[in-house]
mmCIF file of C-alpha atoms in Angstrom:
data_model
loop_
_atom_site.group_PDB
_atom_site.id
_atom_site.type_symbol
_atom_site.label_atom_id
_atom_site.label_comp_id
_atom_site.label_asym_id
_atom_site.label_seq_id
_atom_site.Cartn_x
_atom_site.Cartn_y
_atom_site.Cartn_z
ATOM 1 C CA UNK A 1 87.657 84.424 76.499
ATOM 2 C CA UNK A 2 90.407 86.660 75.638
ATOM 3 C CA UNK A 3 93.726 85.583 75.772
ATOM 4 C CA UNK A 4 95.045 88.331 78.257
ATOM 5 C CA UNK A 5 92.321 87.529 80.618
ATOM 6 C CA UNK A 6 92.852 83.770 80.535
ATOM 7 C CA UNK A 7 96.539 84.469 81.648
ATOM 8 C CA UNK A 8 95.733 87.002 83.989
ATOM 9 C CA UNK A 9 93.310 84.369 85.305
ATOM 10 C CA UNK A 10 96.196 82.080 85.869
ATOM 11 C CA UNK A 11 98.101 84.568 87.700
ATOM 12 C CA UNK A 12 95.206 85.788 89.776
ATOM 13 C CA UNK A 13 94.649 81.702 90.892
ATOM 14 C CA UNK A 14 98.178 81.556 91.902
ATOM 15 C CA UNK A 15 97.797 84.516 94.116
ATOM 16 C CA UNK A 16 94.321 83.859 95.721
ATOM 17 C CA UNK A 17 95.376 80.633 97.299
ATOM 18 C CA UNK A 18 93.534 78.188 99.184
ATOM 19 C CA UNK A 19 93.058 74.538 98.604
ATOM 20 C CA UNK A 20 90.683 74.695 95.218
ATOM 21 C CA UNK A 21 93.254 77.121 93.670
ATOM 22 C CA UNK A 22 96.323 74.686 94.278
ATOM 23 C CA UNK A 23 94.057 71.557 93.059
ATOM 24 C CA UNK A 24 92.976 73.282 89.880
ATOM 25 C CA UNK A 25 96.115 74.649 88.595
ATOM 26 C CA UNK A 26 98.470 71.578 89.754
ATOM 27 C CA UNK A 27 100.793 74.785 91.310
ATOM 28 C CA UNK A 28 101.785 75.727 94.502
ATOM 29 C CA UNK A 29 99.696 79.017 95.611
ATOM 30 C CA UNK A 30 101.867 82.094 96.189
ATOM 31 C CA UNK A 31 100.353 82.518 99.804
ATOM 32 C CA UNK A 32 101.310 78.921 100.592
ATOM 33 C CA UNK A 33 105.183 79.829 99.740
ATOM 34 C CA UNK A 34 104.928 82.835 102.384
ATOM 35 C CA UNK A 35 103.274 80.886 104.936
ATOM 36 C CA UNK A 36 106.565 79.750 106.777
ATOM 37 C CA UNK A 37 108.011 83.367 106.871
ATOM 38 C CA UNK A 38 107.805 84.436 110.123
ATOM 39 C CA UNK A 39 106.415 87.990 111.310
ATOM 40 C CA UNK A 40 108.394 90.720 111.970
ATOM 41 C CA UNK A 41 108.440 92.127 115.776
ATOM 42 C CA UNK A 42 107.213 95.227 114.550
ATOM 43 C CA UNK A 43 104.407 93.548 113.037
ATOM 44 C CA UNK A 44 103.794 90.721 115.439
ATOM 45 C CA UNK A 45 100.469 91.802 116.424
ATOM 46 C CA UNK A 46 99.277 91.528 112.973
ATOM 47 C CA UNK A 47 96.834 88.359 111.955
ATOM 48 C CA UNK A 48 99.226 86.144 109.897
ATOM 49 C CA UNK A 49 96.280 84.025 108.589
ATOM 50 C CA UNK A 50 94.702 86.919 106.894
ATOM 51 C CA UNK A 51 97.987 87.942 105.485
ATOM 52 C CA UNK A 52 100.629 87.135 102.472
ATOM 53 C CA UNK A 53 104.166 87.629 103.630
ATOM 54 C CA UNK A 54 106.124 88.645 101.064
ATOM 55 C CA UNK A 55 109.010 90.074 102.717
ATOM 56 C CA UNK A 56 109.779 91.769 106.342
ATOM 57 C CA UNK A 57 108.458 94.663 104.766
ATOM 58 C CA UNK A 58 105.538 93.758 102.632
ATOM 59 C CA UNK A 59 102.885 92.191 103.534
ATOM 60 C CA UNK A 60 99.516 91.775 101.687
ATOM 61 C CA UNK A 61 96.090 91.566 102.853
ATOM 62 C CA UNK A 62 94.682 87.837 101.311
ATOM 63 C CA UNK A 63 91.754 88.289 99.018
ATOM 64 C CA UNK A 64 89.760 85.655 100.485
ATOM 65 C CA UNK A 65 90.249 87.105 104.164
ATOM 66 C CA UNK A 66 89.467 91.009 102.799
ATOM 67 C CA UNK A 67 85.506 90.415 103.018
ATOM 68 C CA UNK A 68 83.607 93.546 102.241
ATOM 69 C CA UNK A 69 83.957 95.929 105.654
ATOM 70 C CA UNK A 70 83.120 99.498 106.040
ATOM 71 C CA UNK A 71 86.615 100.097 107.836
ATOM 72 C CA UNK A 72 89.353 97.411 106.920
ATOM 73 C CA UNK A 73 90.360 96.178 110.847
ATOM 74 C CA UNK A 74 93.894 97.223 111.546
ATOM 75 C CA UNK A 75 95.522 93.628 112.121
ATOM 76 C CA UNK A 76 94.457 93.045 108.527
ATOM 77 C CA UNK A 77 95.758 95.778 106.763
ATOM 78 C CA UNK A 78 98.695 95.323 104.283
ATOM 79 C CA UNK A 79 102.212 96.768 105.124
ATOM 80 C CA UNK A 80 104.558 98.169 102.708
ATOM 81 C CA UNK A 81 107.891 100.147 103.844
ATOM 82 C CA UNK A 82 110.597 101.260 101.523
ATOM 83 C CA UNK A 83 113.302 100.889 104.370
ATOM 84 C CA UNK A 84 113.334 98.820 107.157
ATOM 85 C CA UNK A 85 110.828 99.991 109.896
ATOM 86 C CA UNK A 86 112.562 101.986 112.991
ATOM 87 C CA UNK A 87 112.646 100.155 116.364
ATOM 88 C CA UNK A 88 109.217 100.073 117.993
ATOM 89 C CA UNK A 89 110.145 102.117 120.946
ATOM 90 C CA UNK A 90 110.349 105.219 118.717
ATOM 91 C CA UNK A 91 106.770 105.238 119.616
ATOM 92 C CA UNK A 92 106.999 104.726 123.581
ATOM 93 C CA UNK A 93 106.527 108.731 124.043
ATOM 94 C CA UNK A 94 104.339 109.408 121.182
ATOM 95 C CA UNK A 95 103.752 113.279 122.390
ATOM 96 C CA UNK A 96 107.675 113.561 122.178
ATOM 97 C CA UNK A 97 108.007 113.191 118.450
ATOM 98 C CA UNK A 98 109.276 116.380 116.585
ATOM 99 C CA UNK A 99 108.541 117.256 113.567
ATOM 100 C CA UNK A 100 110.122 120.197 111.517
ATOM 101 C CA UNK A 101 107.591 122.583 109.864
ATOM 102 C CA UNK A 102 109.407 124.266 107.041
ATOM 103 C CA UNK A 103 108.229 126.682 104.311
ATOM 104 C CA UNK A 104 106.139 128.696 106.563
ATOM 105 C CA UNK A 105 106.657 132.400 107.393
ATOM 106 C CA UNK A 106 107.776 131.393 111.290
ATOM 107 C CA UNK A 107 109.613 127.880 110.376
ATOM 108 C CA UNK A 108 110.046 125.777 113.155
ATOM 109 C CA UNK A 109 110.478 122.219 115.522
ATOM 110 C CA UNK A 110 107.653 121.212 117.201
ATOM 111 C CA UNK A 111 106.290 118.300 119.021
ATOM 112 C CA UNK A 112 103.459 116.198 118.317
ATOM 113 C CA UNK A 113 102.032 117.345 121.894
ATOM 114 C CA UNK A 114 102.897 120.445 120.612
ATOM 115 C CA UNK A 115 100.783 120.391 117.669
ATOM 116 C CA UNK A 116 97.663 118.472 118.999
ATOM 117 C CA UNK A 117 96.060 121.460 120.634
ATOM 118 C CA UNK A 118 95.931 122.892 116.950
ATOM 119 C CA UNK A 119 92.758 120.750 116.082
ATOM 120 C CA UNK A 120 91.782 117.190 115.646
ATOM 121 C CA UNK A 121 90.007 115.501 112.954
ATOM 122 C CA UNK A 122 88.915 112.268 111.692
ATOM 123 C CA UNK A 123 88.885 111.091 107.772
ATOM 124 C CA UNK A 124 87.892 107.582 106.614
ATOM 125 C CA UNK A 125 90.222 106.964 103.644
ATOM 126 C CA UNK A 126 91.824 104.463 101.014
ATOM 127 C CA UNK A 127 95.385 103.404 102.091
ATOM 128 C CA UNK A 128 96.587 101.830 98.714
ATOM 129 C CA UNK A 129 100.134 100.870 97.216
ATOM 130 C CA UNK A 130 100.724 102.359 93.827
ATOM 131 C CA UNK A 131 101.775 98.510 92.934
ATOM 132 C CA UNK A 132 98.298 97.095 93.672
ATOM 133 C CA UNK A 133 97.236 95.080 91.117
ATOM 134 C CA UNK A 134 100.843 94.854 89.894
ATOM 135 C CA UNK A 135 99.939 90.560 89.577
ATOM 136 C CA UNK A 136 97.710 90.968 86.949
ATOM 137 C CA UNK A 137 99.942 92.905 84.287
ATOM 138 C CA UNK A 138 101.002 90.883 81.314
ATOM 139 C CA UNK A 139 104.657 91.639 81.343
ATOM 140 C CA UNK A 140 107.026 91.125 84.023
ATOM 141 C CA UNK A 141 107.425 93.685 86.572
ATOM 142 C CA UNK A 142 110.096 94.115 89.621
ATOM 143 C CA UNK A 143 108.621 94.666 93.040
ATOM 144 C CA UNK A 144 106.307 92.864 94.957
ATOM 145 C CA UNK A 145 103.675 90.833 93.078
ATOM 146 C CA UNK A 146 100.540 92.376 94.563
ATOM 147 C CA UNK A 147 96.898 91.191 93.700
ATOM 148 C CA UNK A 148 94.492 93.510 95.424
ATOM 149 C CA UNK A 149 95.333 93.006 99.113
ATOM 150 C CA UNK A 150 97.653 96.188 99.118
ATOM 151 C CA UNK A 151 94.606 98.563 99.940
ATOM 152 C CA UNK A 152 92.515 99.328 102.697
ATOM 153 C CA UNK A 153 90.127 101.551 104.027
ATOM 154 C CA UNK A 154 91.018 103.344 107.407
ATOM 155 C CA UNK A 155 89.830 105.865 109.982
ATOM 156 C CA UNK A 156 92.987 108.450 110.462
ATOM 157 C CA UNK A 157 92.812 110.813 113.272
ATOM 158 C CA UNK A 158 95.206 113.421 113.167
ATOM 159 C CA UNK A 159 95.621 117.543 113.628
ATOM 160 C CA UNK A 160 94.808 119.137 109.952
ATOM 161 C CA UNK A 161 98.304 120.731 109.234
ATOM 162 C CA UNK A 162 96.695 123.652 106.874
ATOM 163 C CA UNK A 163 95.618 124.790 110.584
ATOM 164 C CA UNK A 164 99.880 124.134 111.795
ATOM 165 C CA UNK A 165 100.518 126.221 108.428
ATOM 166 C CA UNK A 166 98.102 129.067 109.578
ATOM 167 C CA UNK A 167 99.646 128.973 112.984
ATOM 168 C CA UNK A 168 102.909 129.630 111.881
ATOM 169 C CA UNK A 169 102.033 132.412 109.122
ATOM 170 C CA UNK A 170 100.987 130.513 106.211
ATOM 171 C CA UNK A 171 102.994 129.714 103.496
ATOM 172 C CA UNK A 172 105.947 131.317 102.491
ATOM 173 C CA UNK A 173 105.904 132.853 99.142
ATOM 174 C CA UNK A 174 106.429 130.850 96.154
ATOM 175 C CA UNK A 175 105.278 127.286 97.672
ATOM 176 C CA UNK A 176 103.783 124.849 95.067
ATOM 177 C CA UNK A 177 104.363 121.421 96.725
ATOM 178 C CA UNK A 178 103.822 119.643 100.328
ATOM 179 C CA UNK A 179 106.879 117.779 101.388
ATOM 180 C CA UNK A 180 107.240 114.833 103.834
ATOM 181 C CA UNK A 181 110.294 113.535 104.994
ATOM 182 C CA UNK A 182 110.510 109.945 106.761
ATOM 183 C CA UNK A 183 112.342 109.761 109.999
ATOM 184 C CA UNK A 184 113.855 106.094 108.850
ATOM 185 C CA UNK A 185 117.701 105.658 109.621
ATOM 186 C CA UNK A 186 119.725 106.112 106.745
ATOM 187 C CA UNK A 187 122.977 103.932 106.355
ATOM 188 C CA UNK A 188 126.339 106.036 106.810
ATOM 189 C CA UNK A 189 128.583 107.179 104.113
ATOM 190 C CA UNK A 190 125.200 107.263 101.300
ATOM 191 C CA UNK A 191 124.122 110.245 99.545
ATOM 192 C CA UNK A 192 120.388 110.284 101.238
ATOM 193 C CA UNK A 193 118.558 111.361 98.404
ATOM 194 C CA UNK A 194 119.404 108.176 96.450
ATOM 195 C CA UNK A 195 117.716 106.070 99.410
ATOM 196 C CA UNK A 196 115.409 108.272 101.706
ATOM 197 C CA UNK A 197 111.710 108.201 101.789
ATOM 198 C CA UNK A 198 110.756 112.000 100.966
ATOM 199 C CA UNK A 199 107.880 112.981 98.869
ATOM 200 C CA UNK A 200 106.214 115.607 97.353
ATOM 201 C CA UNK A 201 102.853 116.345 96.135
ATOM 202 C CA UNK A 202 100.999 119.621 94.859
ATOM 203 C CA UNK A 203 100.434 121.797 97.686
ATOM 204 C CA UNK A 204 96.388 121.594 96.612
ATOM 205 C CA UNK A 205 96.829 118.627 98.840
ATOM 206 C CA UNK A 206 97.316 120.816 102.247
ATOM 207 C CA UNK A 207 93.594 121.349 102.238
ATOM 208 C CA UNK A 208 92.933 117.999 103.399
ATOM 209 C CA UNK A 209 96.200 116.579 104.871
ATOM 210 C CA UNK A 210 96.682 115.288 107.959
ATOM 211 C CA UNK A 211 99.247 114.788 110.813
ATOM 212 C CA UNK A 212 97.966 111.284 112.291
ATOM 213 C CA UNK A 213 98.675 109.857 115.373
ATOM 214 C CA UNK A 214 95.669 107.499 115.587
ATOM 215 C CA UNK A 215 94.097 104.583 113.185
ATOM 216 C CA UNK A 216 91.236 102.853 113.636
ATOM 217 C CA UNK A 217 90.769 104.550 116.993
ATOM 218 C CA UNK A 218 94.048 103.552 118.542
ATOM 219 C CA UNK A 219 97.327 104.865 118.777
ATOM 220 C CA UNK A 220 99.451 104.955 114.957
ATOM 221 C CA UNK A 221 101.504 101.481 115.745
ATOM 222 C CA UNK A 222 105.437 101.477 114.121
ATOM 223 C CA UNK A 223 104.035 99.255 111.330
ATOM 224 C CA UNK A 224 101.842 102.103 109.736
ATOM 225 C CA UNK A 225 104.119 104.831 110.442
ATOM 226 C CA UNK A 226 103.920 105.575 114.046
ATOM 227 C CA UNK A 227 103.946 107.476 116.064
ATOM 228 C CA UNK A 228 103.299 110.021 112.892
ATOM 229 C CA UNK A 229 102.736 109.979 109.481
ATOM 230 C CA UNK A 230 101.407 112.216 106.779
ATOM 231 C CA UNK A 231 98.208 111.405 105.506
ATOM 232 C CA UNK A 232 96.764 112.905 102.013
ATOM 233 C CA UNK A 233 93.484 111.445 101.431
ATOM 234 C CA UNK A 234 93.135 110.514 97.580
ATOM 235 C CA UNK A 235 96.665 110.075 97.203
ATOM 236 C CA UNK A 236 98.748 106.741 96.525
ATOM 237 C CA UNK A 237 100.495 105.466 100.007
ATOM 238 C CA UNK A 238 104.067 106.243 99.116
ATOM 239 C CA UNK A 239 102.960 109.975 99.528
ATOM 240 C CA UNK A 240 101.586 109.175 102.976
ATOM 241 C CA UNK A 241 105.036 109.505 104.684
ATOM 242 C CA UNK A 242 105.667 107.317 107.943
ATOM 243 C CA UNK A 243 107.679 108.211 110.985
ATOM 244 C CA UNK A 244 107.223 111.690 109.499
ATOM 245 C CA UNK A 245 110.345 114.011 110.514
ATOM 246 C CA UNK A 246 109.946 117.507 108.504
ATOM 247 C CA UNK A 247 106.904 118.715 106.787
ATOM 248 C CA UNK A 248 107.477 121.517 104.420
ATOM 249 C CA UNK A 249 106.018 123.653 101.635
ATOM 250 C CA UNK A 250 108.596 123.911 99.135
ATOM 251 C CA UNK A 251 109.038 125.627 95.316
ATOM 252 C CA UNK A 252 110.114 122.210 93.712
ATOM 253 C CA UNK A 253 109.553 118.911 94.282
ATOM 254 C CA UNK A 254 112.000 116.658 96.721
ATOM 255 C CA UNK A 255 115.590 115.978 94.768
ATOM 256 C CA UNK A 256 115.222 112.247 96.517
ATOM 257 C CA UNK A 257 115.261 109.062 93.867
ATOM 258 C CA UNK A 258 111.777 108.305 95.291
ATOM 259 C CA UNK A 259 110.508 111.295 93.761
ATOM 260 C CA UNK A 260 112.388 111.966 90.688
ATOM 261 C CA UNK A 261 112.828 109.123 89.112
ATOM 262 C CA UNK A 262 110.581 106.478 91.485
ATOM 263 C CA UNK A 263 106.739 106.043 91.339
ATOM 264 C CA UNK A 264 106.689 107.321 87.784
ATOM 265 C CA UNK A 265 104.278 106.361 85.499
ATOM 266 C CA UNK A 266 106.737 105.474 82.468
ATOM 267 C CA UNK A 267 106.670 102.917 78.954
ATOM 268 C CA UNK A 268 108.003 99.228 79.591
ATOM 269 C CA UNK A 269 111.878 99.428 79.294
ATOM 270 C CA UNK A 270 112.063 103.501 79.963
ATOM 271 C CA UNK A 271 114.074 104.934 82.532
ATOM 272 C CA UNK A 272 112.460 106.819 85.050
ATOM 273 C CA UNK A 273 112.432 110.742 84.910
ATOM 274 C CA UNK A 274 111.352 113.996 86.451
ATOM 275 C CA UNK A 275 108.979 114.462 83.215
ATOM 276 C CA UNK A 276 106.780 111.448 83.469
ATOM 277 C CA UNK A 277 103.567 111.604 85.803
ATOM 278 C CA UNK A 278 103.900 110.870 89.258
ATOM 279 C CA UNK A 279 101.992 108.625 91.574
ATOM 280 C CA UNK A 280 99.947 110.888 93.179
ATOM 281 C CA UNK A 281 96.230 110.297 92.831
ATOM 282 C CA UNK A 282 94.381 107.425 92.866
ATOM 283 C CA UNK A 283 91.747 106.307 90.095
ATOM 284 C CA UNK A 284 88.409 104.696 90.518
ATOM 285 C CA UNK A 285 88.388 101.036 91.204
ATOM 286 C CA UNK A 286 86.470 98.034 92.689
ATOM 287 C CA UNK A 287 86.922 94.058 92.836
ATOM 288 C CA UNK A 288 85.140 91.512 94.201
ATOM 289 C CA UNK A 289 85.818 89.282 97.393
ATOM 290 C CA UNK A 290 83.070 87.186 98.274
ATOM 291 C CA UNK A 291 82.764 84.486 97.541
ATOM 292 C CA UNK A 292 86.167 82.977 96.435
ATOM 293 C CA UNK A 293 86.510 80.013 94.110
ATOM 294 C CA UNK A 294 83.287 77.933 94.940
ATOM 295 C CA UNK A 295 79.697 78.643 96.277
ATOM 296 C CA UNK A 296 76.686 76.430 96.649
ATOM 297 C CA UNK A 297 73.854 77.010 93.704
ATOM 298 C CA UNK A 298 71.002 79.149 94.335
ATOM 299 C CA UNK A 299 71.032 82.550 95.564
ATOM 300 C CA UNK A 300 74.552 83.976 96.093
ATOM 301 C CA UNK A 301 75.434 87.094 97.623
ATOM 302 C CA UNK A 302 78.063 88.876 95.599
ATOM 303 C CA UNK A 303 80.450 91.076 97.280
ATOM 304 C CA UNK A 304 83.028 93.810 96.746
ATOM 305 C CA UNK A 305 84.481 96.895 97.425
ATOM 306 C CA UNK A 306 84.408 100.124 95.409
ATOM 307 C CA UNK A 307 86.526 103.331 95.730
ATOM 308 C CA UNK A 308 86.430 106.966 93.614
ATOM 309 C CA UNK A 309 89.664 107.914 94.116
ATOM 310 C CA UNK A 310 89.393 111.668 94.748
ATOM 311 C CA UNK A 311 85.868 111.729 93.934
ATOM 312 C CA UNK A 312 83.585 109.803 95.763
ATOM 313 C CA UNK A 313 81.900 106.531 94.308
ATOM 314 C CA UNK A 314 78.398 106.709 93.230
ATOM 315 C CA UNK A 315 77.779 103.695 91.173
ATOM 316 C CA UNK A 316 79.021 100.005 91.066
ATOM 317 C CA UNK A 317 77.975 97.370 88.573
ATOM 318 C CA UNK A 318 78.445 93.878 88.717
ATOM 319 C CA UNK A 319 78.743 90.890 85.686
ATOM 320 C CA UNK A 320 78.677 87.358 86.031
ATOM 321 C CA UNK A 321 79.326 86.580 82.718
ATOM 322 C CA UNK A 322 82.904 88.606 82.082
ATOM 323 C CA UNK A 323 81.540 92.026 81.186
ATOM 324 C CA UNK A 324 79.210 90.429 78.519
ATOM 325 C CA UNK A 325 76.069 91.840 80.734
ATOM 326 C CA UNK A 326 75.886 94.184 83.767
ATOM 327 C CA UNK A 327 73.503 94.704 86.785
ATOM 328 C CA UNK A 328 74.037 97.776 89.479
ATOM 329 C CA UNK A 329 75.057 96.364 92.716
ATOM 330 C CA UNK A 330 73.646 98.593 95.629
ATOM 331 C CA UNK A 331 76.411 99.669 98.384
ATOM 332 C CA UNK A 332 75.789 97.933 101.567
ATOM 333 C CA UNK A 333 78.002 99.991 103.886
ATOM 334 C CA UNK A 334 77.601 103.972 104.476
ATOM 335 C CA UNK A 335 79.107 106.554 102.860
ATOM 336 C CA UNK A 336 82.382 107.873 105.149
ATOM 337 C CA UNK A 337 83.254 110.788 102.646
ATOM 338 C CA UNK A 338 84.726 111.220 99.109
ATOM 339 C CA UNK A 339 87.844 109.557 99.915
ATOM 340 C CA UNK A 340 86.551 105.881 101.217
ATOM 341 C CA UNK A 341 85.744 102.866 99.723
ATOM 342 C CA UNK A 342 82.149 101.407 99.880
ATOM 343 C CA UNK A 343 81.204 97.581 99.862
ATOM 344 C CA UNK A 344 78.871 96.723 97.923
ATOM 345 C CA UNK A 345 76.396 93.474 96.971
ATOM 346 C CA UNK A 346 74.468 91.833 94.548
ATOM 347 C CA UNK A 347 72.091 89.261 94.812
ATOM 348 C CA UNK A 348 71.968 86.388 92.068
ATOM 349 C CA UNK A 349 70.120 83.101 91.334
ATOM 350 C CA UNK A 350 72.972 80.993 90.515
ATOM 351 C CA UNK A 351 72.852 77.521 88.615
ATOM 352 C CA UNK A 352 75.773 75.099 88.737
ATOM 353 C CA UNK A 353 78.614 75.951 86.625
ATOM 354 C CA UNK A 354 81.537 78.565 86.290
ATOM 355 C CA UNK A 355 81.137 82.072 86.311
ATOM 356 C CA UNK A 356 83.864 85.351 85.624
ATOM 357 C CA UNK A 357 82.700 87.520 88.020
ATOM 358 C CA UNK A 358 83.593 91.488 87.408
ATOM 359 C CA UNK A 359 82.789 94.946 88.593
ATOM 360 C CA UNK A 360 83.345 98.142 87.356
ATOM 361 C CA UNK A 361 83.030 101.455 89.371
ATOM 362 C CA UNK A 362 81.941 104.644 88.622
ATOM 363 C CA UNK A 363 82.405 108.376 90.665
ATOM 364 C CA UNK A 364 80.925 111.654 90.717
ATOM 365 C CA UNK A 365 83.479 113.297 88.638
ATOM 366 C CA UNK A 366 82.229 111.084 85.633
ATOM 367 C CA UNK A 367 85.302 108.526 85.590
ATOM 368 C CA UNK A 368 84.437 104.663 85.043
ATOM 369 C CA UNK A 369 86.708 101.712 85.831
ATOM 370 C CA UNK A 370 87.751 100.684 82.215
ATOM 371 C CA UNK A 371 88.056 97.132 81.056
ATOM 372 C CA UNK A 372 92.108 97.047 80.861
ATOM 373 C CA UNK A 373 95.049 99.084 81.991
ATOM 374 C CA UNK A 374 97.883 100.012 79.716
ATOM 375 C CA UNK A 375 101.405 98.394 80.646
ATOM 376 C CA UNK A 376 103.448 100.914 82.440
ATOM 377 C CA UNK A 377 107.173 99.622 83.403
ATOM 378 C CA UNK A 378 106.830 99.168 87.233
ATOM 379 C CA UNK A 379 103.247 97.807 86.876
ATOM 380 C CA UNK A 380 101.442 100.944 88.623
ATOM 381 C CA UNK A 381 97.852 102.074 89.045
ATOM 382 C CA UNK A 382 96.272 98.688 87.550
ATOM 383 C CA UNK A 383 92.168 99.599 87.686
ATOM 384 C CA UNK A 384 91.126 97.483 84.896
ATOM 385 C CA UNK A 385 88.032 95.139 85.638
ATOM 386 C CA UNK A 386 88.882 92.594 83.322
ATOM 387 C CA UNK A 387 91.972 91.426 85.060
ATOM 388 C CA UNK A 388 90.657 92.132 88.506
ATOM 389 C CA UNK A 389 87.507 89.774 87.711
ATOM 390 C CA UNK A 390 87.275 86.185 89.673
ATOM 391 C CA UNK A 391 86.065 82.608 88.381
ATOM 392 C CA UNK A 392 83.701 81.164 90.394
ATOM 393 C CA UNK A 393 82.690 77.506 90.300
ATOM 394 C CA UNK A 394 78.929 77.081 91.140
ATOM 395 C CA UNK A 395 77.834 73.420 92.354
#
């Protein structure tokens, strides 16, 4: 087996947790190290048993708890905040939340309640941290060592932002980006650009962008950006700005550090710079979720989830021999649209032994999940099927 695969597999076993992983490696699983961390107040309603609590601002869905649902339960969805979450009281009166709309011909500040009559739309789309899969890179990376659990498929409900822009006179001349600014409280005496969450995405995102106030049919919780957040379907999580206080069409990208040098795809050892590719659109990706670690011999249902990024996922293949041979794995869940993931399953008759189970997805645009993903300094965007494969012991 390729050396890099072996290294990544050991790293996976640490992240997966469970008694089997601990016994097999003789090391303490990463999830066990997080078990004694208390849930912060804003996330106290979460299912802690389904989460790895990395920090008060970063919580990952355990791979073994993920299963293969069409929609990720809210209580199990990962959390990633770049700044500490505001107090939960900001969502006590959601309709009073104010958002400044700029870069239109008739700019102004409106409340969420004012905006709701402009329309309502629900979209299923994947929310995924740019660093999901960081654990599988061979080099040392800063930031949370996410496995596969910094992702989920969510039903978002909100106001189409394009409808609001049209009602306010349309875009001002020369606008090229959609810029969202978060409402987190910033420390006094610090240049806001060095710390604030403000992200710009190409203005084409305007066609699908939502000002979201509900998640999975319930009021958007503060843990996920309530009372209102921007959702740009198909874009990595950092672009879906929480606690959104300003939505602007702008001629240039935000001057904030998180835009200019943060979340940039760069070579290992290189500093971040505006000319480097930004973490905008997600790529095609899949991973296995069931079973994990061990299984009984005989007919075995091998399950996982797959996404196409910004193009509908059209095909998933599964290998039980580390990629030497592949079989098509049918989708088991409904088609919820181009930005959603779809669960899949392959039924195999497995004899006792050890197996390396891998999956690779393809989308309508013709992209297929690669075997490997090149290293980058911050460990972003990993979708290589080799590193995401799992070891299964059948007895």
